[in-house]
GROMACS .gro file of C-alpha atoms in nm:
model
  248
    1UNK     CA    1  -0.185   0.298  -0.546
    2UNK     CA    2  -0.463   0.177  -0.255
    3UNK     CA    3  -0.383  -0.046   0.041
    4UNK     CA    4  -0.557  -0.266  -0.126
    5UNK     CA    5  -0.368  -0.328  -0.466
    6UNK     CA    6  -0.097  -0.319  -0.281
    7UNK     CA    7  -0.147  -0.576  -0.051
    8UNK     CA    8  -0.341  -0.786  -0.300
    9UNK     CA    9  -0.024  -0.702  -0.544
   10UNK     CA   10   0.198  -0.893  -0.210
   11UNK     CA   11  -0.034  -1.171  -0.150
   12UNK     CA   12   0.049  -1.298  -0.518
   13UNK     CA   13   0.450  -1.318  -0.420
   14UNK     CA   14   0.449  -1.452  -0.085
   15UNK     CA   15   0.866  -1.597  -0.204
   16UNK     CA   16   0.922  -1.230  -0.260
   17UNK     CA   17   0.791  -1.067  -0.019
   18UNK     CA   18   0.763  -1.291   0.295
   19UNK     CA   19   0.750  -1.027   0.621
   20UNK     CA   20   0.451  -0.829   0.597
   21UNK     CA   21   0.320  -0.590   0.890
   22UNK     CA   22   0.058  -0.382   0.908
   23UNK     CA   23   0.017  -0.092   1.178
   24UNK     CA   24  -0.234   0.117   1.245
   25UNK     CA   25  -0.408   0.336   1.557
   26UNK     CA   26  -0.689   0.108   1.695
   27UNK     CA   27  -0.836   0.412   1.853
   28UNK     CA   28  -0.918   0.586   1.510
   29UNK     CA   29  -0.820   0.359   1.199
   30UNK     CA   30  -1.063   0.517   0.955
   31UNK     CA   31  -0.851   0.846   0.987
   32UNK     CA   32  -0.522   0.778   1.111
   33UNK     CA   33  -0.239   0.687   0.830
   34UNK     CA   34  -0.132   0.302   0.783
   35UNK     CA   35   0.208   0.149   0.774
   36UNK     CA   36   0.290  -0.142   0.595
   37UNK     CA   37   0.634  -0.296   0.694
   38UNK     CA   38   0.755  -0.501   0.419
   39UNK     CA   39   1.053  -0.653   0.529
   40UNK     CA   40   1.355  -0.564   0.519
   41UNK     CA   41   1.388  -0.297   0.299
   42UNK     CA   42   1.009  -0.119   0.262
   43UNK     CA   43   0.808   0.112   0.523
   44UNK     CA   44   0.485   0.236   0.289
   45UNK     CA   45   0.294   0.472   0.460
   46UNK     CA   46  -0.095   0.538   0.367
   47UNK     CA   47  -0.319   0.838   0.426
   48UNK     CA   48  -0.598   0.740   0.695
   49UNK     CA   49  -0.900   0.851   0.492
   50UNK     CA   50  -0.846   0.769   0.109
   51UNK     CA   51  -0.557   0.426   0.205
   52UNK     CA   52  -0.322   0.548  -0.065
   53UNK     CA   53   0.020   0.547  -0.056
   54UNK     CA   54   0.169   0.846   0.046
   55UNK     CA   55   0.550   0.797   0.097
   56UNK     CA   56   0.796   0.503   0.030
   57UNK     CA   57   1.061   0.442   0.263
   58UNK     CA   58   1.390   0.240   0.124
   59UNK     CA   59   1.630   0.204   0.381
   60UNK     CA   60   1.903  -0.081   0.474
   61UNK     CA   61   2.061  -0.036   0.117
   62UNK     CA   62   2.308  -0.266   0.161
   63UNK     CA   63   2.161  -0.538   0.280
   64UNK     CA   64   2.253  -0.871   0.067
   65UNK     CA   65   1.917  -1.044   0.149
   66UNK     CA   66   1.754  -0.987  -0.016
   67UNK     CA   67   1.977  -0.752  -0.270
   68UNK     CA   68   1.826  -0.436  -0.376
   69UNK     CA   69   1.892  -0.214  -0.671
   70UNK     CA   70   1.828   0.134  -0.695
   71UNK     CA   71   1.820   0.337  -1.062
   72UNK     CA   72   1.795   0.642  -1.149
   73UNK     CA   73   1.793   0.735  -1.516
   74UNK     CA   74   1.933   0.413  -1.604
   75UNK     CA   75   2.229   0.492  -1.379
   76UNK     CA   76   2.233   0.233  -1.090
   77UNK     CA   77   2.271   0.481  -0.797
   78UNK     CA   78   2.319   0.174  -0.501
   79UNK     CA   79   2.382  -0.218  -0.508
   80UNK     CA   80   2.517  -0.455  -0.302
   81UNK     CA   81   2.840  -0.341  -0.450
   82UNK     CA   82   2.745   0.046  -0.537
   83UNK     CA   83   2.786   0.275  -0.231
   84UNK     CA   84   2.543   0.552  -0.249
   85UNK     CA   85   2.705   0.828  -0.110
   86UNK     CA   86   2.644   1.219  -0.002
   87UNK     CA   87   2.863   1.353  -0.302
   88UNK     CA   88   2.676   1.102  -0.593
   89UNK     CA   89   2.344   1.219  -0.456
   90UNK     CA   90   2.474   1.586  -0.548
   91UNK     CA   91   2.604   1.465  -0.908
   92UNK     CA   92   2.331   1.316  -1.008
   93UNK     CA   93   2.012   1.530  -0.876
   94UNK     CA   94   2.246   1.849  -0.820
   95UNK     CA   95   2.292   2.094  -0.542
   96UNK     CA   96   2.035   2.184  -0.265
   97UNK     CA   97   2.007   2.373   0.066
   98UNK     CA   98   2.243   2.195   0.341
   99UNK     CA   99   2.177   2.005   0.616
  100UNK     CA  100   2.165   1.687   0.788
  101UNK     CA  101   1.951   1.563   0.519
  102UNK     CA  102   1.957   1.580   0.144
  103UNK     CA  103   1.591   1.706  -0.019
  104UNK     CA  104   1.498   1.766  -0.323
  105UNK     CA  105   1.096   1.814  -0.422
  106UNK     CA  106   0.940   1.479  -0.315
  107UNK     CA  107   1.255   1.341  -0.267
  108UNK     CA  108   1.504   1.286   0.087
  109UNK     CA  109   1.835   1.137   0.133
  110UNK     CA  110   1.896   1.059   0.547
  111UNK     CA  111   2.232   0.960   0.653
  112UNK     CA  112   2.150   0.843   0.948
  113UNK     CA  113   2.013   0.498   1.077
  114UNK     CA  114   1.689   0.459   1.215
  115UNK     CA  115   1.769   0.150   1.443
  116UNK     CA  116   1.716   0.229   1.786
  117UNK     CA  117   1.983   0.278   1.948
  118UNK     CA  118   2.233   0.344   1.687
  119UNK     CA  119   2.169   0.699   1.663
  120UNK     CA  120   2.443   0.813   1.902
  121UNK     CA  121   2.711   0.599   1.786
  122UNK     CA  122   2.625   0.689   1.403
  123UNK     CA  123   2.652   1.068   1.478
  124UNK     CA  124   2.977   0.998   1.638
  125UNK     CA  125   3.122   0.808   1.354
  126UNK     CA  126   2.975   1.091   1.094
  127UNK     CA  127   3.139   1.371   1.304
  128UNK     CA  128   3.509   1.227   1.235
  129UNK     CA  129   3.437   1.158   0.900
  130UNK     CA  130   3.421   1.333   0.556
  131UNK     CA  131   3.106   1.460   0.463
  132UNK     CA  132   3.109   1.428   0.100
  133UNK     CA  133   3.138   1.014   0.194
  134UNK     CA  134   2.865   0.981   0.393
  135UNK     CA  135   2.641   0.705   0.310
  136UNK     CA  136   2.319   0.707   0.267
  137UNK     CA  137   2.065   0.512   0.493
  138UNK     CA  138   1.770   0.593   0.403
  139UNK     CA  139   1.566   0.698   0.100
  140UNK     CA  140   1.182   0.841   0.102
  141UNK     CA  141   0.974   0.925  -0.202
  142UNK     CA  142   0.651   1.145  -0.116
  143UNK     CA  143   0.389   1.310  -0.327
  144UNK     CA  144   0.517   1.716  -0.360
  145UNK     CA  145   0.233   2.047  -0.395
  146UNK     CA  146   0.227   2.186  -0.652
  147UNK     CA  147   0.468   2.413  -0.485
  148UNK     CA  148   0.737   2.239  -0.494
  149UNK     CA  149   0.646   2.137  -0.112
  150UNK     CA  150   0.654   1.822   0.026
  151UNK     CA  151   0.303   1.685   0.167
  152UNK     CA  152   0.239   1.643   0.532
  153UNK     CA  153   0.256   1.235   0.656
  154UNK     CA  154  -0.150   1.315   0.741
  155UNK     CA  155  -0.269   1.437   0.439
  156UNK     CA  156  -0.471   1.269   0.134
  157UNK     CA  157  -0.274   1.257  -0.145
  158UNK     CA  158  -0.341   1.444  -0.453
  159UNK     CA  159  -0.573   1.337  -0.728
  160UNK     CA  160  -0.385   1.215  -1.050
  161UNK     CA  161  -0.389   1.082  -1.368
  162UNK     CA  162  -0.306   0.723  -1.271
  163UNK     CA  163  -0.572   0.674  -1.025
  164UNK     CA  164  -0.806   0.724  -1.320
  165UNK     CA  165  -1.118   0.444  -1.245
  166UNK     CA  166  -1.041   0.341  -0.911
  167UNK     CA  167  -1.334   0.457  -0.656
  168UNK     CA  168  -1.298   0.792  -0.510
  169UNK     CA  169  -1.589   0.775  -0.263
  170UNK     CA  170  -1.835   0.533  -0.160
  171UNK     CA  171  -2.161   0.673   0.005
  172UNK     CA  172  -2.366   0.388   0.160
  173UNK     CA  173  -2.744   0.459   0.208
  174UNK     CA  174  -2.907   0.171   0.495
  175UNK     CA  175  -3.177  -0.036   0.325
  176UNK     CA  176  -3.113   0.140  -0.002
  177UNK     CA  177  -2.767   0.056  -0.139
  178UNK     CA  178  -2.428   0.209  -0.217
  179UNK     CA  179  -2.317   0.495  -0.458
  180UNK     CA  180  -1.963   0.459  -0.603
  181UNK     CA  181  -1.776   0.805  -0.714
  182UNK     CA  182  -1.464   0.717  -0.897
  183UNK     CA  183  -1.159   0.931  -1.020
  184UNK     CA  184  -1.137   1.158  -1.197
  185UNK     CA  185  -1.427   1.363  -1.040
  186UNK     CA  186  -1.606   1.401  -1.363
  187UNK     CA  187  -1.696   1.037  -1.442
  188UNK     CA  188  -1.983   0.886  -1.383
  189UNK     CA  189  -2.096   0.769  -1.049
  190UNK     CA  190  -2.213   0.372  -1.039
  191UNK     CA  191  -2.561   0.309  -0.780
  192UNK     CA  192  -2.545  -0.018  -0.629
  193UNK     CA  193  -2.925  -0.052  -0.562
  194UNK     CA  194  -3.026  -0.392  -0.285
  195UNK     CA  195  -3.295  -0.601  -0.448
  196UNK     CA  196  -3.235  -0.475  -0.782
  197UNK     CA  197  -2.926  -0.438  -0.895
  198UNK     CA  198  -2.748  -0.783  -1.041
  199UNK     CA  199  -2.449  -0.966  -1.092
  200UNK     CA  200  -2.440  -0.865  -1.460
  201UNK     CA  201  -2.530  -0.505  -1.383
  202UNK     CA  202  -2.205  -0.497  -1.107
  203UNK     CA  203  -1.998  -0.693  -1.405
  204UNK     CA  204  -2.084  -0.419  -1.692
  205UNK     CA  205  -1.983  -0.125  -1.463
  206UNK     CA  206  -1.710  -0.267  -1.266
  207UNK     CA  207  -1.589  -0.499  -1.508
  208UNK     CA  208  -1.514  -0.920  -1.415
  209UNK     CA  209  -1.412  -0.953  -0.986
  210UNK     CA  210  -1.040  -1.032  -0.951
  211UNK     CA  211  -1.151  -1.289  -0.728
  212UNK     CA  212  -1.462  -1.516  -0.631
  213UNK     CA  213  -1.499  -1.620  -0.277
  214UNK     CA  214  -1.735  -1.921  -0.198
  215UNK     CA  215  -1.873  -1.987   0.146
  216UNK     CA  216  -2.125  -2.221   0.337
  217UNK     CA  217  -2.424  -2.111   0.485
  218UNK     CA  218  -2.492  -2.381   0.806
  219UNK     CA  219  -2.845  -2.230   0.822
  220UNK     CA  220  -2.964  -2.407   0.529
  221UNK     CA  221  -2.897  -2.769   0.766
  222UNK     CA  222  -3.213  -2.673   0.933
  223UNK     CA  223  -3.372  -2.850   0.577
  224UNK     CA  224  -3.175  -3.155   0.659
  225UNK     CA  225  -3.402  -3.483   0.741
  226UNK     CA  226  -3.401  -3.564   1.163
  227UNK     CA  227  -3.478  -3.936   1.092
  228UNK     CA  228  -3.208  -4.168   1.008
  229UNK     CA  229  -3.418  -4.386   0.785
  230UNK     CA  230  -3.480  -4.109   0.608
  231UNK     CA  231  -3.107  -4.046   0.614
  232UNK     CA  232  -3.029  -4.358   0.417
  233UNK     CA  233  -3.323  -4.288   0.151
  234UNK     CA  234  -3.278  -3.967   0.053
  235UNK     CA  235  -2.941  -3.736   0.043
  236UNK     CA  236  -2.926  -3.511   0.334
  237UNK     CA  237  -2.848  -3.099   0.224
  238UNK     CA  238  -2.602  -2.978   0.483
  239UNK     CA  239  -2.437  -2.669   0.348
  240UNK     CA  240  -2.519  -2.432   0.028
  241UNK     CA  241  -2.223  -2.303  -0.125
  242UNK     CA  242  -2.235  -1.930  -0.216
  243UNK     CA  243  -2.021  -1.754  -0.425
  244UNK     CA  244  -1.905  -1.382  -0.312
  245UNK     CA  245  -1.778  -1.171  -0.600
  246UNK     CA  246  -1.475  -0.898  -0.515
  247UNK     CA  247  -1.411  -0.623  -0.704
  248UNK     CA  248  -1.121  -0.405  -0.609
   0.00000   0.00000   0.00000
């Protein structure tokens, strides 16, 4: 999925989904990855180039507000009242290398907390305790290589299937207009041409906008009538309103 549909996807459940935060590196934000916070229980992370989600971050399992569910297989895994612990991860996705983490292709199972400051005293607590009960704190979910590898936090994410007709590249040429590539690489690239091209051309290619802004222009007051005579007479033309089609 892209930043965008994502994002547009939150702004239609603002009760859901109430703290939202976006970070990103001023200094370079066309190639630096983006993090959307959605609070409490989502970090998404999105490359810097493409803006598609790369890895999901579930963490504060637990917490009762709101609740959160996690399934896998039609076997609830954790719940408000579901532990998920070190041992269930093993029985349900089997056994993998050791170590402080759990990870499977694509898949990672932390046990510790990442609230500052709570790393010491969580280490502490896990040392004196059995392993096979440790709880899980965190889960992330990332793209994997064909390898079996898991991607690198800074790279694009792998064309597939589902991303079949959203736009792969857009190449815009000053005074001339804008060239749309979409996915998969083999479809056929939409021109965008200034002057030219319509609102019923954009429609047939893109399909209807999921949205239609509308705006006024102050420059067109500079048509209004100065004399206030003239006021009373006639109707006075302020503003033009201007619809703004968006297509994601």
């Amino acid at each position: 999925a892209s930043l965008w549909t994502v994002l547009d996807t939150l702004r239609s459940l603002p009760h859901s989904f109430p703290q939202i935060e976006i970070k990103h590196d001023p200094d370079a934000p066309c190639t630096t990855p983006v993090i959307l916070h959605v609070r409490p229980h989502l970090d998404l992370l999105f490359s810097g180039k493409h803006q598609r989600l790369h890895t999901i971050c579930l963490r504060r399992l637990r917490d009762p507000s709101p609740p959160v569910v996690l399934r896998y297989n039609d076997t609830v895994l954790s719940s408000r009242d579901e532990c998920l612990t070190r041992v269930a991860v093993r029985r349900a996705f089997g056994p993998t290398y050791p170590g402080d983490e759990l990870r499977y292709p694509g898949l990672w199972f932390c046990f510790e907390d990442d609230a500052r400051g709570e790393g010491a005293k969580s280490a502490h607590a896990h040392a004196h305790a059995d392993d096979r009960a440790q709880e899980v704190k965190r889960v992330m979910i990332s793209q994997k290589e064909n390898d079996g590898k898991n991607s690198d936090a800074l790279e694009e994410v792998g064309e597939l299937p589902v991303m079949a007709g959203d736009v792969r590249l857009a190449v815009v040429k000053v005074h001339h207009g804008v060239t749309l590539y979409f996915y998969p690489a083999s479809s056929r690239p939409v021109h965008i041409k200034l002057g030219e091209t319509t609102a019923q051309d954009l429609t047939l290619d893109l399909g209807p906008p999921i949205r239609v802004h509308y705006k006024e222009d102050e420059r067109m007051s500079i048509h209004a009538k100065d004399t206030a005579s003239e006021a009373h007479d006639e109707p006075r033309c302020t503003s033009c309103d201007m619809s703004s089609p968006v297509w994601r």
